[in-house]
Short mmCIF file of C-alpha atoms in Angstrom, two decimals:
data_model
loop_
_atom_site.label_atom_id
_atom_site.label_comp_id
_atom_site.label_asym_id
_atom_site.label_seq_id
_atom_site.Cartn_x
_atom_site.Cartn_y
_atom_site.Cartn_z
CA MET A 1 -92.97 64.04 -31.45
CA VAL A 2 -92.81 64.87 -27.59
CA ILE A 3 -93.59 61.07 -26.59
CA SER A 4 -89.00 61.59 -26.81
CA GLU A 5 -89.24 64.01 -23.92
CA VAL A 6 -91.13 60.65 -22.21
CA ILE A 7 -88.47 58.75 -23.11
CA SER A 8 -85.79 60.64 -22.04
CA GLU A 9 -84.58 60.60 -18.75
CA ASN A 10 -83.22 64.65 -18.63
CA ASN A 11 -86.42 66.38 -19.51
CA ALA A 12 -84.00 69.54 -19.31
CA GLN A 13 -82.63 68.89 -22.67
CA PHE A 14 -85.65 69.89 -24.94
CA GLY A 15 -85.24 73.74 -24.96
CA LEU A 16 -83.52 76.79 -26.21
CA PHE A 17 -83.39 80.08 -24.14
CA PHE A 18 -82.59 83.49 -25.51
CA LEU A 19 -81.56 86.55 -22.95
CA ALA A 20 -83.54 89.80 -24.46
CA PRO A 21 -80.93 93.04 -24.69
CA THR A 22 -79.73 94.79 -21.63
CA GLU A 23 -81.33 98.00 -22.60
CA ILE A 24 -84.90 96.41 -22.67
CA LEU A 25 -86.42 96.19 -19.55
CA PRO A 26 -90.36 96.02 -19.64
CA GLU A 27 -91.95 96.05 -16.34
CA ARG A 28 -94.00 92.91 -14.83
CA SER A 29 -97.14 94.55 -16.23
CA GLN A 30 -95.36 94.46 -19.55
CA LEU A 31 -94.12 91.06 -19.63
CA HIS A 32 -97.53 89.80 -18.85
CA ASP A 33 -98.83 91.81 -21.80
CA LEU A 34 -95.77 90.42 -24.34
CA LEU A 35 -96.83 86.29 -23.44
CA HIS A 36 -100.46 86.75 -24.12
CA GLY A 37 -99.57 88.73 -27.10
CA LEU A 38 -97.25 85.93 -28.14
CA TYR A 39 -100.15 83.27 -27.62
CA LYS A 40 -102.34 85.73 -29.43
CA ALA A 41 -99.86 85.99 -32.61
CA PHE A 42 -99.09 82.48 -32.30
CA PRO A 43 -101.70 80.18 -30.70
CA LEU A 44 -100.00 77.09 -30.82
CA LEU A 45 -98.09 78.66 -28.43
CA ASP A 46 -101.06 78.83 -25.62
CA SER A 47 -100.94 74.84 -25.13
CA GLN A 48 -99.62 71.98 -23.66
CA VAL A 49 -99.06 67.96 -24.11
CA VAL A 50 -101.82 65.97 -22.56
CA TRP A 51 -102.27 61.91 -22.53
CA GLY A 52 -105.55 61.65 -24.37
CA ASP A 53 -107.98 58.75 -25.10
CA THR A 54 -105.59 57.59 -28.25
CA GLY A 55 -102.47 59.00 -26.62
CA LEU A 56 -100.14 62.21 -26.83
CA GLU A 57 -102.29 65.02 -27.55
CA LEU A 58 -101.61 68.45 -28.24
CA HIS A 59 -104.01 70.67 -26.13
CA ILE A 60 -104.80 73.68 -27.50
CA PHE A 61 -106.35 76.30 -25.47
CA THR A 62 -109.19 77.97 -26.25
CA THR A 63 -110.08 80.24 -24.18
CA PRO A 64 -107.69 83.12 -22.06
CA LYS A 65 -105.83 81.55 -19.10
CA VAL A 66 -104.08 83.54 -16.47
CA TYR A 67 -100.84 83.06 -16.65
CA GLU A 68 -98.43 84.94 -15.56
CA PRO A 69 -94.55 85.15 -16.44
CA ASP A 70 -92.86 83.37 -14.00
CA TYR A 71 -91.71 85.34 -11.14
CA SER A 72 -92.33 83.03 -8.58
CA ASP A 73 -87.88 82.06 -7.71
CA ILE A 74 -86.73 85.38 -8.52
CA THR A 75 -83.04 84.19 -8.34
CA VAL A 76 -80.27 86.32 -8.38
CA TYR A 77 -77.06 85.41 -10.66
CA SER A 78 -74.12 86.51 -10.54
CA ASP A 79 -74.11 87.57 -14.42
CA PRO A 80 -76.16 87.00 -17.40
CA THR A 81 -74.17 84.29 -18.68
CA ALA A 82 -75.04 82.42 -14.90
CA PHE A 83 -78.60 83.28 -15.82
CA ILE A 84 -78.54 81.46 -19.32
CA ARG A 85 -76.83 78.34 -18.45
CA HIS A 86 -79.57 77.93 -15.90
CA GLN A 87 -82.07 77.91 -17.82
CA LEU A 88 -80.95 75.37 -20.04
CA GLN A 89 -79.99 73.28 -17.54
CA HIS A 90 -83.57 73.42 -15.88
CA GLU A 91 -86.61 70.92 -15.78
CA HIS A 92 -88.82 73.11 -18.54
CA SER A 93 -91.50 70.30 -19.47
CA VAL A 94 -94.03 70.76 -21.90
CA PHE A 95 -96.17 68.30 -19.90
CA GLN A 96 -97.11 71.81 -18.44
CA ARG A 97 -98.91 74.57 -19.80
CA GLY A 98 -96.74 76.37 -22.44
CA MET A 99 -94.28 75.61 -25.34
CA LEU A 100 -93.70 78.93 -24.38
CA ARG A 101 -91.96 80.80 -21.06
CA ILE A 102 -91.09 84.29 -20.10
CA ILE A 103 -88.69 84.56 -17.45
CA CYS A 104 -87.19 87.03 -15.03
CA ALA A 105 -83.87 87.04 -12.80
CA ARG A 106 -82.02 89.81 -11.46
CA CYS A 107 -78.44 89.64 -12.85
CA GLY A 108 -76.46 91.55 -9.92
CA ASN A 109 -78.05 94.99 -9.75
CA ASN A 110 -80.20 94.34 -12.54
CA MET A 111 -83.33 93.02 -13.51
CA ARG A 112 -83.13 90.44 -16.64
CA TRP A 113 -85.60 88.37 -18.82
CA GLY A 114 -85.50 86.21 -21.53
CA ILE A 115 -87.59 83.49 -24.12
CA TRP A 116 -87.43 79.74 -23.21
CA LEU A 117 -88.83 77.80 -26.54
CA HIS A 118 -89.58 73.99 -26.44
CA HIS A 119 -87.56 72.32 -29.31
CA LEU A 120 -90.43 71.61 -30.88
CA ILE A 121 -91.03 74.96 -31.80
CA ALA A 122 -87.69 75.91 -31.90
CA ASP A 123 -87.15 75.87 -35.76
CA ALA A 124 -84.21 78.54 -37.13
CA ASP A 125 -86.85 80.05 -39.31
CA PHE A 126 -89.48 80.28 -36.49
CA VAL A 127 -87.36 81.70 -33.74
CA GLN A 128 -85.55 84.56 -36.18
CA LEU A 129 -89.78 85.31 -37.19
CA LEU A 130 -90.60 85.48 -33.04
CA LEU A 131 -87.69 87.16 -31.82
CA SER A 132 -88.55 90.18 -34.36
CA ARG A 133 -91.93 90.17 -33.90
CA VAL A 134 -90.84 90.21 -29.74
CA ASN A 135 -88.92 93.45 -30.90
CA ALA A 136 -90.93 95.09 -33.04
CA TRP A 137 -93.96 94.63 -30.33
CA LEU A 138 -91.28 96.50 -27.48
CA GLU A 139 -90.96 99.59 -29.74
CA THR A 140 -94.58 100.04 -31.49
CA GLY A 141 -96.55 98.17 -28.93
CA LEU A 142 -98.88 96.46 -31.75
CA TRP A 143 -99.12 92.90 -32.40
CA PRO A 144 -99.94 91.72 -36.20
CA GLU A 145 -103.12 89.42 -37.18
CA PRO A 146 -102.71 85.95 -35.72
CA ASP A 147 -99.86 83.54 -37.94
CA LEU A 148 -101.83 80.88 -38.95
CA HIS A 149 -99.54 79.44 -41.40
CA PHE A 150 -97.43 78.69 -38.25
CA ILE A 151 -100.17 75.90 -37.78
CA GLN A 152 -100.27 75.29 -41.22
CA GLN A 153 -96.76 74.22 -41.04
CA PHE A 154 -97.48 71.56 -38.11
CA TRP A 155 -99.56 70.15 -40.43
CA VAL A 156 -97.85 69.33 -43.81
CA LEU A 157 -95.20 67.78 -41.53
CA ASN A 158 -97.59 65.71 -39.76
CA HIS A 159 -99.12 64.63 -43.47
CA ALA A 160 -95.72 64.11 -45.13
CA MET A 161 -94.30 61.70 -41.90
CA THR A 162 -98.12 60.03 -42.01
CA SER A 163 -98.38 59.69 -45.91
CA GLN A 164 -94.29 57.80 -45.67
CA HIS A 165 -94.75 55.90 -42.84
CA SER A 166 -94.68 52.42 -43.74
CA TYR A 167 -91.99 53.68 -46.24
CA LEU A 168 -89.93 55.12 -43.36
CA SER A 169 -90.21 52.13 -40.69
CA GLN A 170 -89.43 49.24 -42.99
CA TYR A 171 -86.34 51.80 -43.83
CA TRP A 172 -84.82 51.68 -40.40
CA ARG A 173 -85.61 48.40 -39.39
CA SER A 174 -83.59 47.12 -42.10
CA GLN A 175 -80.99 49.40 -40.73
CA LYS A 176 -81.23 47.00 -37.15
CA ASN A 177 -78.22 44.64 -37.68
CA ILE A 178 -75.82 48.02 -37.81
CA PHE A 179 -77.09 49.10 -34.10
CA ARG A 180 -76.57 45.56 -32.39
CA ALA A 181 -72.64 46.61 -33.05
CA LEU A 182 -73.02 49.17 -30.65
CA SER A 183 -71.19 49.07 -27.38
CA SER A 184 -73.81 50.44 -24.66
CA GLN A 185 -72.28 53.65 -23.22
CA GLN A 186 -69.49 53.34 -21.19
CA GLN A 187 -69.75 53.34 -17.46
CA ARG A 188 -67.69 56.02 -15.64
CA GLU A 189 -69.13 58.55 -12.62
CA ILE A 190 -70.76 61.84 -14.34
CA GLN A 191 -69.16 64.69 -12.39
CA PRO A 192 -70.28 68.53 -12.93
CA GLU A 193 -70.06 69.73 -16.37
CA SER A 194 -66.87 70.95 -17.47
CA SER A 195 -66.03 74.57 -19.29
CA PRO A 196 -66.18 74.45 -22.44
CA LEU A 197 -62.98 74.18 -24.25
CA THR A 198 -62.48 76.28 -27.39
CA PHE A 199 -60.82 75.56 -30.36
CA THR A 200 -60.77 76.76 -34.44
CA LEU A 201 -60.98 74.89 -36.87
CA PRO A 202 -60.58 75.61 -40.92
CA ASN A 203 -62.88 74.77 -43.18
CA SER A 204 -62.70 71.70 -45.40
CA SER A 205 -64.83 69.92 -47.95
CA ARG A 206 -66.86 66.84 -45.75
CA PHE A 207 -66.06 68.84 -42.33
CA PHE A 208 -68.47 67.03 -40.13
CA THR A 209 -67.44 63.51 -41.74
CA HIS A 210 -63.68 64.62 -41.16
CA ILE A 211 -65.00 65.34 -37.70
CA ALA A 212 -66.96 63.02 -36.69
CA LEU A 213 -64.72 60.28 -37.57
CA ALA A 214 -61.63 62.59 -35.91
CA LEU A 215 -63.44 62.15 -32.40
CA ALA A 216 -63.97 58.45 -33.45
CA HIS A 217 -60.37 57.68 -33.18
CA ALA A 218 -60.01 59.51 -30.27
CA LEU A 219 -61.97 57.63 -28.39
CA ASP A 220 -60.21 54.63 -29.28
CA THR A 221 -57.15 56.24 -28.46
CA LEU A 222 -58.50 57.03 -24.55
CA GLY A 223 -59.19 53.18 -24.30
CA PHE A 224 -63.08 53.27 -25.51
CA SER A 225 -64.51 50.52 -27.40
CA GLY A 226 -66.46 51.00 -30.88
CA PRO A 227 -68.68 51.99 -32.33
CA TYR A 228 -70.26 54.76 -30.44
CA LEU A 229 -73.73 56.22 -30.57
CA ALA A 230 -73.67 59.88 -31.29
CA VAL A 231 -77.05 62.15 -32.15
CA THR A 232 -76.96 65.11 -34.36
CA PRO A 233 -79.86 67.88 -34.19
CA VAL A 234 -81.06 68.47 -38.17
CA THR A 235 -83.02 71.35 -39.50
CA LEU A 236 -83.84 68.56 -42.47
CA ARG A 237 -83.42 71.69 -45.27
CA PRO A 238 -80.21 71.42 -46.80
CA LYS A 239 -78.63 74.58 -48.15
CA MET A 240 -77.10 73.80 -51.05
CA GLY A 241 -73.71 73.58 -51.55
CA GLN A 242 -73.41 73.75 -47.73
CA ASN A 243 -73.34 71.52 -44.39
CA ILE A 244 -76.91 70.34 -43.08
CA SER A 245 -76.81 71.56 -40.19
CA SER A 246 -78.47 71.95 -36.20
CA GLY A 247 -80.91 74.35 -35.97
CA CYS A 248 -84.06 72.60 -35.02
CA TYR A 249 -84.68 70.05 -32.31
CA ILE A 250 -87.68 68.35 -33.80
CA ASN A 251 -85.88 65.32 -34.49
CA LEU A 252 -82.69 64.42 -33.66
CA ILE A 253 -80.69 61.46 -35.91
CA PRO A 254 -77.83 58.96 -35.36
CA VAL A 255 -74.59 58.73 -36.05
CA LEU A 256 -72.75 56.00 -35.71
CA LEU A 257 -68.79 56.86 -34.76
CA ASP A 258 -66.69 54.10 -35.96
CA ALA A 259 -62.81 54.58 -36.43
CA ASN A 260 -62.70 51.27 -38.71
CA LEU A 261 -65.00 53.60 -41.21
CA ASP A 262 -63.42 55.51 -44.19
CA VAL A 263 -65.30 58.85 -45.46
CA ASN A 264 -66.62 57.61 -48.24
CA THR A 265 -68.70 54.32 -46.09
CA PHE A 266 -69.23 56.70 -43.15
CA ASP A 267 -70.63 59.71 -45.70
CA ALA A 268 -73.03 57.18 -47.65
CA GLN A 269 -74.00 55.92 -44.24
CA ARG A 270 -74.96 58.80 -42.50
CA LEU A 271 -76.45 60.85 -45.98
CA SER A 272 -78.39 57.69 -46.50
CA TRP A 273 -79.78 58.17 -43.11
CA LEU A 274 -80.47 61.85 -43.18
CA GLU A 275 -82.57 61.36 -45.72
CA HIS A 276 -84.85 59.21 -44.07
CA ALA A 277 -84.56 61.36 -41.12
CA LEU A 278 -88.74 62.41 -41.24
CA LEU A 279 -89.59 59.56 -39.12
CA PRO A 280 -89.29 60.97 -35.29
CA GLN A 281 -86.54 59.92 -33.58
CA GLU A 282 -88.84 57.55 -31.74
CA GLY A 283 -90.04 55.92 -34.55
CA ILE A 284 -86.31 55.46 -35.51
CA ALA A 285 -85.85 54.11 -32.20
CA GLU A 286 -88.56 51.38 -32.69
CA GLN A 287 -87.62 49.93 -35.62
CA CYS A 288 -84.49 49.78 -35.83
CA GLY A 289 -83.91 49.35 -32.06
CA VAL A 290 -81.29 52.20 -30.71
CA ASP A 291 -81.53 53.67 -27.80
CA TYR A 292 -81.07 57.37 -27.82
CA LYS A 293 -80.30 57.39 -24.00
CA GLN A 294 -77.06 55.49 -25.07
CA ALA A 295 -75.47 57.87 -27.08
CA LEU A 296 -72.28 59.20 -26.10
CA VAL A 297 -71.83 61.85 -27.76
CA MET A 298 -74.08 65.19 -29.47
CA ILE A 299 -72.55 66.63 -32.28
CA ASN A 300 -74.24 70.15 -32.84
CA LEU A 301 -73.33 71.77 -36.34
CA ILE A 302 -74.14 75.41 -36.82
CA ASP A 303 -73.40 76.54 -40.47
CA ILE A 304 -75.72 79.82 -40.15
CA PRO A 305 -76.21 80.94 -36.84
CA LEU A 306 -78.93 82.19 -35.79
CA ASP A 307 -79.62 86.10 -35.99
CA THR A 308 -81.82 86.54 -32.71
CA PHE A 309 -82.57 90.47 -33.43
CA GLY A 310 -80.01 91.59 -29.91
CA PHE A 311 -80.95 88.45 -27.79
CA GLN A 312 -78.17 86.06 -26.80
CA HIS A 313 -78.22 82.34 -27.42
CA HIS A 314 -75.11 79.97 -26.09
CA PRO A 315 -75.97 76.80 -28.03
CA GLU A 316 -72.83 75.37 -26.47
CA PHE A 317 -73.81 76.11 -22.38
CA ARG A 318 -75.05 73.02 -22.03
CA SER A 319 -73.90 69.14 -22.03
CA ARG A 320 -76.95 67.32 -23.48
CA LYS A 321 -74.98 63.78 -23.14
CA PRO A 322 -71.47 62.87 -21.73
CA ILE A 323 -69.73 64.50 -24.45
CA THR A 324 -71.02 67.46 -26.18
CA LEU A 325 -68.95 68.66 -29.55
CA THR A 326 -70.61 72.02 -30.92
CA LEU A 327 -69.28 74.01 -34.50
CA ILE A 328 -70.23 77.09 -35.22
CA ARG A 329 -68.96 78.32 -38.29
CA ASN A 330 -68.02 82.11 -37.70
CA GLN A 331 -66.45 82.79 -40.58
CA VAL A 332 -66.60 81.69 -44.43
CA GLU A 333 -62.85 79.90 -43.64
CA TYR A 334 -63.44 78.88 -39.83
CA TRP A 335 -65.44 77.58 -37.63
CA GLN A 336 -65.27 77.57 -33.40
CA GLY A 337 -65.38 74.53 -31.72
CA ASN A 338 -66.53 74.10 -28.08
CA LEU A 339 -66.37 70.52 -26.35
CA VAL A 340 -67.89 69.84 -23.09
CA THR A 341 -68.11 66.57 -20.70
CA LEU A 342 -69.89 65.27 -18.00
CA TRP A 343 -66.49 63.26 -17.04
CA GLY A 344 -64.52 65.80 -15.61
CA LYS A 345 -61.94 68.38 -17.25
CA THR A 346 -59.32 65.67 -16.92
CA PHE A 347 -60.73 63.48 -19.05
CA GLY A 348 -61.89 65.93 -21.34
CA GLN A 349 -58.66 67.93 -21.83
CA ALA A 350 -57.08 64.28 -22.70
CA LEU A 351 -60.07 64.51 -25.35
CA LEU A 352 -59.73 67.37 -27.19
CA VAL A 353 -55.86 66.85 -27.35
CA ALA A 354 -56.60 63.01 -29.46
CA PHE A 355 -59.31 64.78 -31.08
CA MET A 356 -56.65 67.83 -32.56
CA GLU A 357 -54.25 65.03 -33.10
CA ALA A 358 -56.46 62.75 -35.08
CA LEU A 359 -57.66 65.63 -37.18
CA THR A 360 -53.51 65.80 -38.44
CA LEU A 361 -53.87 62.09 -39.64
#
């Protein structure tokens, strides 16, 4: 599945970063022990992706390697927020050793550290398990037995994809005509990422549908010619009676933003694509001809935020596409929204105004 990193122009989009709590400041020797303890508890983390005889392979190391936490570039940041943002923009790659990194920096007068995970393993459930194990180790210095069930989960997922591959491939080939209608990504000058524009929205039925169509109308208002390709990462584990939300970047599914679609048509199309999204994104791209590099929008819908046990995690800090819309449910009745663009502050503000107006239509 990491072939998606090969076809992407930006390796930096493939990781999550969790900053350790302020009160926990291990020495370097402790961080060395932490890294090796994590490799022992979760053997799959001690791996890298390589080109084998038959293509991409996951190479799991069978003998201990000398691998220190990254102290080679102890950067001074003004505050922890700047540290987090930099790690989300830094090009970590699975073609270098490790699905997990431990990274240190100086924030003001304090040394801070955090854990970076590749999206391939950044499943919401596993993140919570890993961080709870880290906190337990910080308190006791003890590690549990290796978690072989973690490896088993990947085998089950791979088996399911293999068994359904022909059916899924045929389905996505049938969608090719839809994606032929897509406009190429709008040619605009890329600017430094804008500061997040924040807003609050009330919860409603078909929430994702309404915000997606409102964004399509807003783009039309600003003179874009749709339909537009958006992508959203999903867990593929629906919560009964709730939205299917972003929480795992193993897969991205396409979303077609078309102001001419009505609510029912959009829902039918999106849910059908979601149902068939067990095929990895490079498989979808190959069969239906969609080019993920041309996606104009990334939509992050975080219905149930991760409980990171004191670690700081900010999924809204980095724009992965020219327009990134992040919605986090912070109460039963409300969603906290963040809009970030790579097309400048003026464009971002105009888009937000048009988006909020479209929601009232």
